[in-house]
Amino acid sequence: MRALLLHPHRALRDRNEIMVMPLGLLSIAAHLAARGVDAAIHHLGIERQLVPRYDVAAAVAESDPAVVFVVLHWHPQVRPALQLAQLLERRLPQVPIALGGYTASYFARELLAEFPEVDYVVRGDGEEPAAALCAAIGAGATPAALGAVPNLAWRDAGEVRLNDLSWRVDEANAPALRHAAFEHLRHAEEYLARDLYADFNDAASAARLAGAFYYNPGRGCPVSCSYCGGGALPQLAIAGRRGFLFYPREKVARDLDEAWAAGARTWRASFDPAPGGGAWPAILAEEQRRGHRWRLVYDCWPLPSDELIGAIAGATAEAVLVLSPECGDDELRRRHRGFHFSNAELLDAVARMRRAGLEAHAFLSVGLPGETRAMVEQTAALARRLRDAGAGVSVCPMILDPGSPMFEHPDRFRIKPRVRRLRDYYRLHPDDPGPYYRTEPLSEADIRSAVDRIHREVRR
């Protein structure tokens, strides 16, 4: 059996977006291969950069797969993912199409109820469900076979059925998964050669960030920030996961060995669920022992401990620690952010990072529920203090994330959203900057205007 996994990007007039693949895609392809399925990944953004007239339907027809998996992980992918499914349904109606990823999982019922081009949705963690779906299709896709596929959403005589979320990555099955199986990605060397991770730093050069590998040594989150669709409550609903899991140390070392062998040199990580760093110091020490001197871009969820800062400084060629204070008002941050810290603690952390020879970069936003114009001025003041302390600063509007507490309970947060369903995201214009909702004090235009003003101030 053959399966094709397609990662659609979003093409705008002046740039390509969603060029980074979700980190589970390589693992899914490797898991399919371990079950006897010939699995290949096509990154449509890379394919079309190499061959501008790349015909995805012709490539699928040439591959002759038993099933096509289309990535719908981030909500900006909604339109390109569904347009891709519509194209394949029109050109190759005999090929089943399965969608997977975080956004597809959240909107699984709506996808199957309103988009006939979608045959299946793999919800939550996808490795074993994708393999089981391939086996069910090979057995004739009978109701009995499909009903036994964990995490699957499908149609049974026209009715949408959601099988139980009975499979997820855990301590028992994680060691067998390979998250750096680049042999399954067509043009992997081109993917690794590109600068796909400069989002955190406007001044970052392609040379510094080439060879980038997005890899988290675990899954899950212990907190629920109001604005995040990947926190504890959304993960429980979407993947059935409680808490968080660090992968076994041997698996992490093996994954990073494979990524290094494939040419990766920049490690982008956004998994920091344990105050103090959890398993991170030991992971970094092992990489140092193996001679891997990574350029590390590390998202700090809580503020980093001295132990973690020291481990990063000692084990990497260079590193940027990314902070997300979001706003300048301490109490507003406390209400919305799962890991709280004060402005004074934030600036102290930046000073500790700088003394250790590490770069610091902070993300600020506008649009938290309850944020007033006076609080926006506090954010502007914090942006200037961070800049003066030697940190890079980015400012952007908060975006309404499917599955986040704000999305689930707009009345509780006193926001007026203009996106409530998958089709609302599908209809958004690609150039729409968001935030897709208004608060009681601030309209969408107010939020965007405040972002632009703070951004200009920081660049003075």
PDB file of C-alpha atoms in Angstrom, residues 200 215 217 246 267-274 276-281 284 295-304 308 312 316 318-323 353 359 361:
ATOM      1  CA  PHE A 200      10.970  35.543  15.960  1.00  0.00           C
ATOM      2  CA  TYR A 215      11.615  19.568  17.451  1.00  0.00           C
ATOM      3  CA  PRO A 217      11.258  16.564  23.191  1.00  0.00           C
ATOM      4  CA  PHE A 246       8.944  14.373  28.161  1.00  0.00           C
ATOM      5  CA  TRP A 267      17.054  23.613  16.671  1.00  0.00           C
ATOM      6  CA  ARG A 268      13.740  25.413  17.195  1.00  0.00           C
ATOM      7  CA  ALA A 269      11.937  24.225  20.349  1.00  0.00           C
ATOM      8  CA  SER A 270       8.646  25.272  21.910  1.00  0.00           C
ATOM      9  CA  PHE A 271       8.159  22.844  24.774  1.00  0.00           C
ATOM     10  CA  ASP A 272       8.929  24.187  28.230  1.00  0.00           C
ATOM     11  CA  PRO A 273       6.235  22.773  30.532  1.00  0.00           C
ATOM     12  CA  ALA A 274       8.222  22.369  33.763  1.00  0.00           C
ATOM     13  CA  GLY A 276      13.159  25.053  36.190  1.00  0.00           C
ATOM     14  CA  GLY A 277      13.527  23.283  32.856  1.00  0.00           C
ATOM     15  CA  GLY A 278      12.508  19.721  33.722  1.00  0.00           C
ATOM     16  CA  ALA A 279      14.520  17.301  31.576  1.00  0.00           C
ATOM     17  CA  TRP A 280      16.077  20.054  29.458  1.00  0.00           C
ATOM     18  CA  PRO A 281      19.446  20.390  31.252  1.00  0.00           C
ATOM     19  CA  LEU A 284      21.377  19.562  26.486  1.00  0.00           C
ATOM     20  CA  ARG A 295      22.034  27.083  17.244  1.00  0.00           C
ATOM     21  CA  LEU A 296      19.068  26.924  19.619  1.00  0.00           C
ATOM     22  CA  VAL A 297      15.885  28.987  19.461  1.00  0.00           C
ATOM     23  CA  TYR A 298      14.042  28.170  22.670  1.00  0.00           C
ATOM     24  CA  ASP A 299      10.558  29.353  23.644  1.00  0.00           C
ATOM     25  CA  CYS A 300      10.390  30.006  27.394  1.00  0.00           C
ATOM     26  CA  TRP A 301       6.950  29.297  28.870  1.00  0.00           C
ATOM     27  CA  PRO A 302       7.859  30.181  32.474  1.00  0.00           C
ATOM     28  CA  LEU A 303      10.909  32.360  33.009  1.00  0.00           C
ATOM     29  CA  PRO A 304      14.100  30.284  32.747  1.00  0.00           C
ATOM     30  CA  LEU A 308      18.499  26.166  32.430  1.00  0.00           C
ATOM     31  CA  ILE A 312      21.807  26.336  27.238  1.00  0.00           C
ATOM     32  CA  THR A 316      25.003  25.481  22.253  1.00  0.00           C
ATOM     33  CA  GLU A 318      24.529  30.267  20.059  1.00  0.00           C
ATOM     34  CA  ALA A 319      21.016  30.602  21.422  1.00  0.00           C
ATOM     35  CA  VAL A 320      18.007  32.883  21.466  1.00  0.00           C
ATOM     36  CA  LEU A 321      15.573  32.577  24.364  1.00  0.00           C
ATOM     37  CA  VAL A 322      12.106  33.717  23.339  1.00  0.00           C
ATOM     38  CA  LEU A 323       9.791  35.217  25.959  1.00  0.00           C
ATOM     39  CA  MET A 353      20.293  35.759  29.804  1.00  0.00           C
ATOM     40  CA  GLU A 359      20.117  36.576  23.086  1.00  0.00           C
ATOM     41  CA  HIS A 361      13.617  38.155  22.276  1.00  0.00           C
TER      42      HIS A 361
END
